[in-house]
């Protein structure tokens, strides 16, 4: 997230964005196919994170017991993102999330 300057550089949402980027990239590597591609954009109001991979497996929120390691990435996405979704691609998919800079 170093590439963003100006008012966004020290905004508290950057830590949340870094966590979600890490989770989405990890999911793409572990459950997707091919090298992941990440895009981060900002329109002055929303920070959008999008991670694409070539796998057809769709992400899902799992009910994971606290005793198991892992499995919390999509739960974090659900709780921390303003909204998120999946765009089917050929091949693969793009999982995206938006964070509000105004909050």
mmCIF file of N, CA and C in Angstrom:
data_model
loop_
_atom_site.group_PDB
_atom_site.id
_atom_site.type_symbol
_atom_site.label_atom_id
_atom_site.label_comp_id
_atom_site.label_asym_id
_atom_site.label_seq_id
_atom_site.Cartn_x
_atom_site.Cartn_y
_atom_site.Cartn_z
ATOM 1 N N UNK A 1 0.821 -1.187 0.000
ATOM 2 C CA UNK A 1 0.000 0.000 0.000
ATOM 3 C C UNK A 1 0.869 1.255 0.000
ATOM 4 N N UNK A 2 2.145 1.090 -0.165
ATOM 5 C CA UNK A 2 3.055 2.228 -0.160
ATOM 6 C C UNK A 2 2.829 3.182 -1.320
ATOM 7 N N UNK A 3 2.264 2.692 -2.427
ATOM 8 C CA UNK A 3 2.112 3.518 -3.612
ATOM 9 C C UNK A 3 1.082 4.630 -3.480
ATOM 10 N N UNK A 4 0.188 4.537 -2.498
ATOM 11 C CA UNK A 4 -0.816 5.571 -2.323
ATOM 12 C C UNK A 4 -0.233 6.688 -1.480
ATOM 13 N N UNK A 5 -0.319 7.881 -1.967
ATOM 14 C CA UNK A 5 0.203 9.030 -1.229
ATOM 15 C C UNK A 5 -0.917 9.938 -0.800
ATOM 16 N N UNK A 6 -0.560 11.137 -0.462
ATOM 17 C CA UNK A 6 -1.542 12.145 -0.101
ATOM 18 C C UNK A 6 -2.343 11.758 1.116
ATOM 19 N N UNK A 7 -3.647 12.098 1.112
ATOM 20 C CA UNK A 7 -4.471 11.905 2.307
ATOM 21 C C UNK A 7 -4.695 10.451 2.673
ATOM 22 N N UNK A 8 -4.501 9.543 1.744
ATOM 23 C CA UNK A 8 -4.765 8.131 2.011
ATOM 24 C C UNK A 8 -3.629 7.455 2.761
ATOM 25 N N UNK A 9 -2.429 7.987 2.650
ATOM 26 C CA UNK A 9 -1.246 7.321 3.194
ATOM 27 C C UNK A 9 -1.388 6.955 4.670
ATOM 28 N N UNK A 10 -1.896 7.841 5.482
ATOM 29 C CA UNK A 10 -1.969 7.578 6.926
ATOM 30 C C UNK A 10 -3.393 7.305 7.410
ATOM 31 N N UNK A 11 -4.296 7.050 6.509
ATOM 32 C CA UNK A 11 -5.684 6.787 6.890
ATOM 33 C C UNK A 11 -5.768 5.440 7.602
ATOM 34 N N UNK A 12 -6.572 5.353 8.678
ATOM 35 C CA UNK A 12 -6.684 4.091 9.434
ATOM 36 C C UNK A 12 -7.177 2.908 8.600
ATOM 37 N N UNK A 13 -7.890 3.152 7.512
ATOM 38 C CA UNK A 13 -8.419 2.056 6.706
ATOM 39 C C UNK A 13 -7.302 1.290 5.985
ATOM 40 N N UNK A 14 -6.116 1.868 5.912
ATOM 41 C CA UNK A 14 -5.003 1.205 5.219
ATOM 42 C C UNK A 14 -4.646 -0.112 5.904
ATOM 43 N N UNK A 15 -4.664 -0.155 7.221
ATOM 44 C CA UNK A 15 -4.364 -1.419 7.924
ATOM 45 C C UNK A 15 -5.405 -2.484 7.583
ATOM 46 N N UNK A 16 -6.651 -2.096 7.505
ATOM 47 C CA UNK A 16 -7.700 -3.035 7.115
ATOM 48 C C UNK A 16 -7.474 -3.504 5.683
ATOM 49 N N UNK A 17 -7.126 -2.573 4.810
ATOM 50 C CA UNK A 17 -6.871 -2.928 3.408
ATOM 51 C C UNK A 17 -5.703 -3.901 3.307
ATOM 52 N N UNK A 18 -4.648 -3.670 4.056
ATOM 53 C CA UNK A 18 -3.495 -4.573 4.026
ATOM 54 C C UNK A 18 -3.892 -5.977 4.474
ATOM 55 N N UNK A 19 -4.720 -6.079 5.496
ATOM 56 C CA UNK A 19 -5.182 -7.381 5.976
ATOM 57 C C UNK A 19 -6.022 -8.085 4.902
ATOM 58 N N UNK A 20 -6.941 -7.353 4.276
ATOM 59 C CA UNK A 20 -7.792 -7.973 3.264
ATOM 60 C C UNK A 20 -7.006 -8.351 2.017
ATOM 61 N N UNK A 21 -6.035 -7.541 1.623
ATOM 62 C CA UNK A 21 -5.165 -7.900 0.494
ATOM 63 C C UNK A 21 -4.456 -9.212 0.796
ATOM 64 N N UNK A 22 -3.910 -9.319 2.000
ATOM 65 C CA UNK A 22 -3.206 -10.530 2.400
ATOM 66 C C UNK A 22 -4.126 -11.745 2.350
ATOM 67 N N UNK A 23 -5.331 -11.608 2.866
ATOM 68 C CA UNK A 23 -6.279 -12.729 2.880
ATOM 69 C C UNK A 23 -6.691 -13.124 1.468
ATOM 70 N N UNK A 24 -6.997 -12.149 0.622
ATOM 71 C CA UNK A 24 -7.441 -12.459 -0.741
ATOM 72 C C UNK A 24 -6.325 -13.088 -1.570
ATOM 73 N N UNK A 25 -5.104 -12.594 -1.418
ATOM 74 C CA UNK A 25 -3.965 -13.175 -2.145
ATOM 75 C C UNK A 25 -3.710 -14.603 -1.650
ATOM 76 N N UNK A 26 -3.754 -14.794 -0.336
ATOM 77 C CA UNK A 26 -3.543 -16.128 0.228
ATOM 78 C C UNK A 26 -4.596 -17.101 -0.295
ATOM 79 N N UNK A 27 -5.862 -16.677 -0.323
ATOM 80 C CA UNK A 27 -6.925 -17.545 -0.844
ATOM 81 C C UNK A 27 -6.702 -17.868 -2.316
ATOM 82 N N UNK A 28 -6.278 -16.875 -3.096
ATOM 83 C CA UNK A 28 -6.040 -17.106 -4.527
ATOM 84 C C UNK A 28 -4.906 -18.111 -4.735
ATOM 85 N N UNK A 29 -3.879 -18.027 -3.922
ATOM 86 C CA UNK A 29 -2.743 -18.955 -4.040
ATOM 87 C C UNK A 29 -3.139 -20.350 -3.562
ATOM 88 N N UNK A 30 -3.832 -20.439 -2.435
ATOM 89 C CA UNK A 30 -4.176 -21.741 -1.864
ATOM 90 C C UNK A 30 -5.312 -22.446 -2.587
ATOM 91 N N UNK A 31 -6.299 -21.691 -3.058
ATOM 92 C CA UNK A 31 -7.510 -22.318 -3.584
ATOM 93 C C UNK A 31 -7.749 -22.028 -5.068
ATOM 94 N N UNK A 32 -6.986 -21.121 -5.653
ATOM 95 C CA UNK A 32 -7.166 -20.760 -7.050
ATOM 96 C C UNK A 32 -6.191 -21.504 -7.939
ATOM 97 N N UNK A 33 -5.974 -20.956 -9.107
ATOM 98 C CA UNK A 33 -5.033 -21.541 -10.058
ATOM 99 C C UNK A 33 -4.320 -20.403 -10.776
ATOM 100 N N UNK A 34 -3.099 -20.666 -11.167
ATOM 101 C CA UNK A 34 -2.319 -19.656 -11.873
ATOM 102 C C UNK A 34 -1.882 -18.545 -10.943
ATOM 103 N N UNK A 35 -1.084 -17.641 -11.443
ATOM 104 C CA UNK A 35 -0.611 -16.535 -10.597
ATOM 105 C C UNK A 35 -1.744 -15.531 -10.346
ATOM 106 N N UNK A 36 -1.915 -15.086 -9.107
ATOM 107 C CA UNK A 36 -2.958 -14.097 -8.830
ATOM 108 C C UNK A 36 -2.557 -12.717 -9.354
ATOM 109 N N UNK A 37 -3.555 -11.939 -9.703
ATOM 110 C CA UNK A 37 -3.362 -10.564 -10.138
ATOM 111 C C UNK A 37 -4.141 -9.682 -9.180
ATOM 112 N N UNK A 38 -3.495 -8.647 -8.646
ATOM 113 C CA UNK A 38 -4.167 -7.756 -7.707
ATOM 114 C C UNK A 38 -4.277 -6.363 -8.300
ATOM 115 N N UNK A 39 -5.434 -5.745 -8.075
ATOM 116 C CA UNK A 39 -5.659 -4.357 -8.467
ATOM 117 C C UNK A 39 -6.227 -3.628 -7.257
ATOM 118 N N UNK A 40 -5.653 -2.474 -6.945
ATOM 119 C CA UNK A 40 -6.156 -1.631 -5.870
ATOM 120 C C UNK A 40 -6.427 -0.263 -6.476
ATOM 121 N N UNK A 41 -7.655 0.206 -6.329
ATOM 122 C CA UNK A 41 -8.017 1.507 -6.880
ATOM 123 C C UNK A 41 -8.717 2.340 -5.816
ATOM 124 N N UNK A 42 -8.654 3.633 -5.993
ATOM 125 C CA UNK A 42 -9.274 4.580 -5.064
ATOM 126 C C UNK A 42 -9.945 5.661 -5.884
ATOM 127 N N UNK A 43 -11.220 5.926 -5.614
ATOM 128 C CA UNK A 43 -11.939 6.956 -6.357
ATOM 129 C C UNK A 43 -12.177 8.217 -5.537
ATOM 130 N N UNK A 44 -11.445 8.352 -4.426
ATOM 131 C CA UNK A 44 -11.624 9.501 -3.551
ATOM 132 C C UNK A 44 -12.594 9.233 -2.415
ATOM 133 N N UNK A 45 -13.357 8.176 -2.520
ATOM 134 C CA UNK A 45 -14.337 7.806 -1.503
ATOM 135 C C UNK A 45 -14.229 6.343 -1.101
ATOM 136 N N UNK A 46 -13.991 5.471 -2.089
ATOM 137 C CA UNK A 46 -13.896 4.036 -1.847
ATOM 138 C C UNK A 46 -12.542 3.497 -2.282
ATOM 139 N N UNK A 47 -11.993 2.615 -1.469
ATOM 140 C CA UNK A 47 -10.789 1.863 -1.821
ATOM 141 C C UNK A 47 -11.277 0.486 -2.257
ATOM 142 N N UNK A 48 -10.959 0.105 -3.480
ATOM 143 C CA UNK A 48 -11.417 -1.186 -4.020
ATOM 144 C C UNK A 48 -10.218 -2.088 -4.224
ATOM 145 N N UNK A 49 -10.318 -3.293 -3.682
ATOM 146 C CA UNK A 49 -9.287 -4.324 -3.806
ATOM 147 C C UNK A 49 -9.890 -5.432 -4.666
ATOM 148 N N UNK A 50 -9.163 -5.852 -5.681
ATOM 149 C CA UNK A 50 -9.645 -6.936 -6.542
ATOM 150 C C UNK A 50 -8.503 -7.906 -6.795
ATOM 151 N N UNK A 51 -8.741 -9.181 -6.544
ATOM 152 C CA UNK A 51 -7.737 -10.222 -6.769
ATOM 153 C C UNK A 51 -8.332 -11.250 -7.732
ATOM 154 N N UNK A 52 -7.635 -11.461 -8.833
ATOM 155 C CA UNK A 52 -8.084 -12.415 -9.853
ATOM 156 C C UNK A 52 -7.168 -13.630 -9.865
ATOM 157 N N UNK A 53 -7.758 -14.786 -10.156
ATOM 158 C CA UNK A 53 -6.977 -16.005 -10.389
ATOM 159 C C UNK A 53 -7.700 -16.823 -11.448
ATOM 160 N N UNK A 54 -7.090 -17.909 -11.884
ATOM 161 C CA UNK A 54 -7.649 -18.708 -12.967
ATOM 162 C C UNK A 54 -8.465 -19.894 -12.480
ATOM 163 N N UNK A 55 -8.675 -20.008 -11.172
ATOM 164 C CA UNK A 55 -9.446 -21.128 -10.636
ATOM 165 C C UNK A 55 -10.943 -20.867 -10.701
ATOM 166 N N UNK A 56 -11.708 -21.942 -10.853
ATOM 167 C CA UNK A 56 -13.167 -21.828 -10.914
ATOM 168 C C UNK A 56 -13.829 -21.961 -9.547
ATOM 169 N N UNK A 57 -13.074 -22.378 -8.554
ATOM 170 C CA UNK A 57 -13.626 -22.595 -7.212
ATOM 171 C C UNK A 57 -14.041 -21.254 -6.598
ATOM 172 N N UNK A 58 -15.319 -21.150 -6.218
ATOM 173 C CA UNK A 58 -15.851 -19.909 -5.662
ATOM 174 C C UNK A 58 -15.557 -19.821 -4.163
ATOM 175 N N UNK A 59 -15.243 -18.629 -3.675
ATOM 176 C CA UNK A 59 -15.023 -18.479 -2.231
ATOM 177 C C UNK A 59 -16.341 -18.625 -1.475
ATOM 178 N N UNK A 60 -16.232 -19.076 -0.252
ATOM 179 C CA UNK A 60 -17.424 -19.200 0.589
ATOM 180 C C UNK A 60 -17.040 -18.935 2.031
ATOM 181 N N UNK A 61 -17.987 -18.444 2.772
ATOM 182 C CA UNK A 61 -17.783 -18.202 4.200
ATOM 183 C C UNK A 61 -18.069 -19.506 4.919
ATOM 184 N N UNK A 62 -17.065 -19.996 5.642
ATOM 185 C CA UNK A 62 -17.214 -21.262 6.359
ATOM 186 C C UNK A 62 -17.442 -21.009 7.841
ATOM 187 N N UNK A 63 -18.202 -21.881 8.454
ATOM 188 C CA UNK A 63 -18.320 -21.877 9.908
ATOM 189 C C UNK A 63 -17.152 -22.696 10.433
ATOM 190 N N UNK A 64 -16.118 -22.018 10.890
ATOM 191 C CA UNK A 64 -14.896 -22.682 11.330
ATOM 192 C C UNK A 64 -14.778 -22.604 12.848
ATOM 193 N N UNK A 65 -14.622 -23.747 13.515
ATOM 194 C CA UNK A 65 -14.424 -23.712 14.968
ATOM 195 C C UNK A 65 -13.161 -22.933 15.328
ATOM 196 N N UNK A 66 -13.192 -22.254 16.448
ATOM 197 C CA UNK A 66 -12.037 -21.478 16.895
ATOM 198 C C UNK A 66 -10.818 -22.338 17.165
ATOM 199 N N UNK A 67 -10.996 -23.651 17.234
ATOM 200 C CA UNK A 67 -9.883 -24.540 17.526
ATOM 201 C C UNK A 67 -9.078 -24.891 16.277
ATOM 202 N N UNK A 68 -9.613 -24.593 15.082
ATOM 203 C CA UNK A 68 -8.914 -24.913 13.837
ATOM 204 C C UNK A 68 -8.105 -23.719 13.351
ATOM 205 N N UNK A 69 -6.883 -23.985 12.885
ATOM 206 C CA UNK A 69 -6.125 -22.884 12.288
ATOM 207 C C UNK A 69 -6.673 -22.588 10.893
ATOM 208 N N UNK A 70 -6.736 -21.331 10.533
ATOM 209 C CA UNK A 70 -7.173 -20.945 9.192
ATOM 210 C C UNK A 70 -8.674 -21.001 9.025
ATOM 211 N N UNK A 71 -9.113 -20.624 7.826
ATOM 212 C CA UNK A 71 -10.525 -20.662 7.507
ATOM 213 C C UNK A 71 -11.288 -19.407 7.864
ATOM 214 N N UNK A 72 -10.573 -18.356 8.277
ATOM 215 C CA UNK A 72 -11.255 -17.142 8.724
ATOM 216 C C UNK A 72 -11.188 -16.004 7.707
ATOM 217 N N UNK A 73 -10.520 -16.205 6.582
ATOM 218 C CA UNK A 73 -10.317 -15.130 5.616
ATOM 219 C C UNK A 73 -11.598 -14.519 5.090
ATOM 220 N N UNK A 74 -12.543 -15.349 4.690
ATOM 221 C CA UNK A 74 -13.796 -14.828 4.143
ATOM 222 C C UNK A 74 -14.674 -14.242 5.246
ATOM 223 N N UNK A 75 -14.539 -14.747 6.474
ATOM 224 C CA UNK A 75 -15.250 -14.141 7.599
ATOM 225 C C UNK A 75 -14.730 -12.723 7.852
ATOM 226 N N UNK A 76 -13.412 -12.552 7.766
ATOM 227 C CA UNK A 76 -12.836 -11.208 7.894
ATOM 228 C C UNK A 76 -13.342 -10.292 6.794
ATOM 229 N N UNK A 77 -13.357 -10.799 5.585
ATOM 230 C CA UNK A 77 -13.840 -10.012 4.455
ATOM 231 C C UNK A 77 -15.285 -9.573 4.693
ATOM 232 N N UNK A 78 -16.115 -10.501 5.136
ATOM 233 C CA UNK A 78 -17.524 -10.209 5.393
ATOM 234 C C UNK A 78 -17.696 -9.129 6.464
ATOM 235 N N UNK A 79 -16.876 -9.182 7.489
ATOM 236 C CA UNK A 79 -17.003 -8.233 8.603
ATOM 237 C C UNK A 79 -16.379 -6.875 8.328
ATOM 238 N N UNK A 80 -15.273 -6.846 7.597
ATOM 239 C CA UNK A 80 -14.509 -5.607 7.459
ATOM 240 C C UNK A 80 -14.819 -4.796 6.202
ATOM 241 N N UNK A 81 -15.247 -5.454 5.146
ATOM 242 C CA UNK A 81 -15.507 -4.740 3.894
ATOM 243 C C UNK A 81 -16.886 -4.087 3.926
ATOM 244 N N UNK A 82 -16.987 -2.939 3.288
ATOM 245 C CA UNK A 82 -18.278 -2.285 3.111
ATOM 246 C C UNK A 82 -19.187 -3.206 2.299
ATOM 247 N N UNK A 83 -18.627 -3.774 1.244
ATOM 248 C CA UNK A 83 -19.289 -4.796 0.444
ATOM 249 C C UNK A 83 -18.222 -5.566 -0.315
ATOM 250 N N UNK A 84 -18.580 -6.764 -0.795
ATOM 251 C CA UNK A 84 -17.638 -7.580 -1.552
ATOM 252 C C UNK A 84 -18.430 -8.487 -2.485
ATOM 253 N N UNK A 85 -17.715 -9.073 -3.436
ATOM 254 C CA UNK A 85 -18.380 -9.964 -4.358
ATOM 255 C C UNK A 85 -17.399 -10.732 -5.218
ATOM 256 N N UNK A 86 -17.954 -11.519 -6.124
ATOM 257 C CA UNK A 86 -17.160 -12.349 -7.025
ATOM 258 C C UNK A 86 -17.649 -12.099 -8.451
ATOM 259 N N UNK A 87 -16.726 -11.868 -9.357
ATOM 260 C CA UNK A 87 -17.047 -11.709 -10.774
ATOM 261 C C UNK A 87 -16.462 -12.911 -11.508
ATOM 262 N N UNK A 88 -17.315 -13.737 -12.122
ATOM 263 C CA UNK A 88 -16.793 -14.871 -12.897
ATOM 264 C C UNK A 88 -16.005 -14.360 -14.111
ATOM 265 N N UNK A 89 -14.910 -15.016 -14.420
ATOM 266 C CA UNK A 89 -14.079 -14.701 -15.584
ATOM 267 C C UNK A 89 -13.847 -16.010 -16.337
ATOM 268 N N UNK A 90 -13.337 -15.875 -17.519
ATOM 269 C CA UNK A 90 -12.973 -17.074 -18.291
ATOM 270 C C UNK A 90 -11.526 -16.941 -18.711
ATOM 271 N N UNK A 91 -10.603 -17.597 -18.068
ATOM 272 C CA UNK A 91 -10.816 -18.546 -16.972
ATOM 273 C C UNK A 91 -10.839 -17.831 -15.623
ATOM 274 N N UNK A 92 -11.420 -18.468 -14.640
ATOM 275 C CA UNK A 92 -11.309 -18.036 -13.262
ATOM 276 C C UNK A 92 -12.351 -17.052 -12.771
ATOM 277 N N UNK A 93 -11.888 -16.184 -11.867
ATOM 278 C CA UNK A 93 -12.780 -15.261 -11.170
ATOM 279 C C UNK A 93 -11.982 -14.090 -10.621
ATOM 280 N N UNK A 94 -12.692 -13.039 -10.245
ATOM 281 C CA UNK A 94 -12.127 -11.917 -9.508
ATOM 282 C C UNK A 94 -12.940 -11.754 -8.241
ATOM 283 N N UNK A 95 -12.271 -11.763 -7.093
ATOM 284 C CA UNK A 95 -12.912 -11.495 -5.811
ATOM 285 C C UNK A 95 -12.557 -10.059 -5.455
ATOM 286 N N UNK A 96 -13.556 -9.250 -5.171
ATOM 287 C CA UNK A 96 -13.311 -7.835 -4.894
ATOM 288 C C UNK A 96 -13.936 -7.446 -3.553
ATOM 289 N N UNK A 97 -13.393 -6.378 -2.987
ATOM 290 C CA UNK A 97 -13.917 -5.833 -1.741
ATOM 291 C C UNK A 97 -13.751 -4.321 -1.783
ATOM 292 N N UNK A 98 -14.690 -3.623 -1.169
ATOM 293 C CA UNK A 98 -14.612 -2.171 -1.082
ATOM 294 C C UNK A 98 -14.586 -1.739 0.375
ATOM 295 N N UNK A 99 -13.746 -0.755 0.639
ATOM 296 C CA UNK A 99 -13.639 -0.148 1.963
ATOM 297 C C UNK A 99 -13.962 1.330 1.826
ATOM 298 N N UNK A 100 -14.715 1.861 2.770
ATOM 299 C CA UNK A 100 -15.051 3.275 2.734
ATOM 300 C C UNK A 100 -13.948 4.086 3.396
ATOM 301 N N UNK A 101 -13.503 5.109 2.701
ATOM 302 C CA UNK A 101 -12.483 6.001 3.262
ATOM 303 C C UNK A 101 -13.141 6.987 4.232
ATOM 304 N N UNK A 102 -14.416 7.214 4.072
ATOM 305 C CA UNK A 102 -15.123 8.212 4.883
ATOM 306 C C UNK A 102 -15.437 7.732 6.292
ATOM 307 N N UNK A 103 -15.377 6.430 6.526
ATOM 308 C CA UNK A 103 -15.743 5.921 7.865
ATOM 309 C C UNK A 103 -14.586 5.968 8.826
#
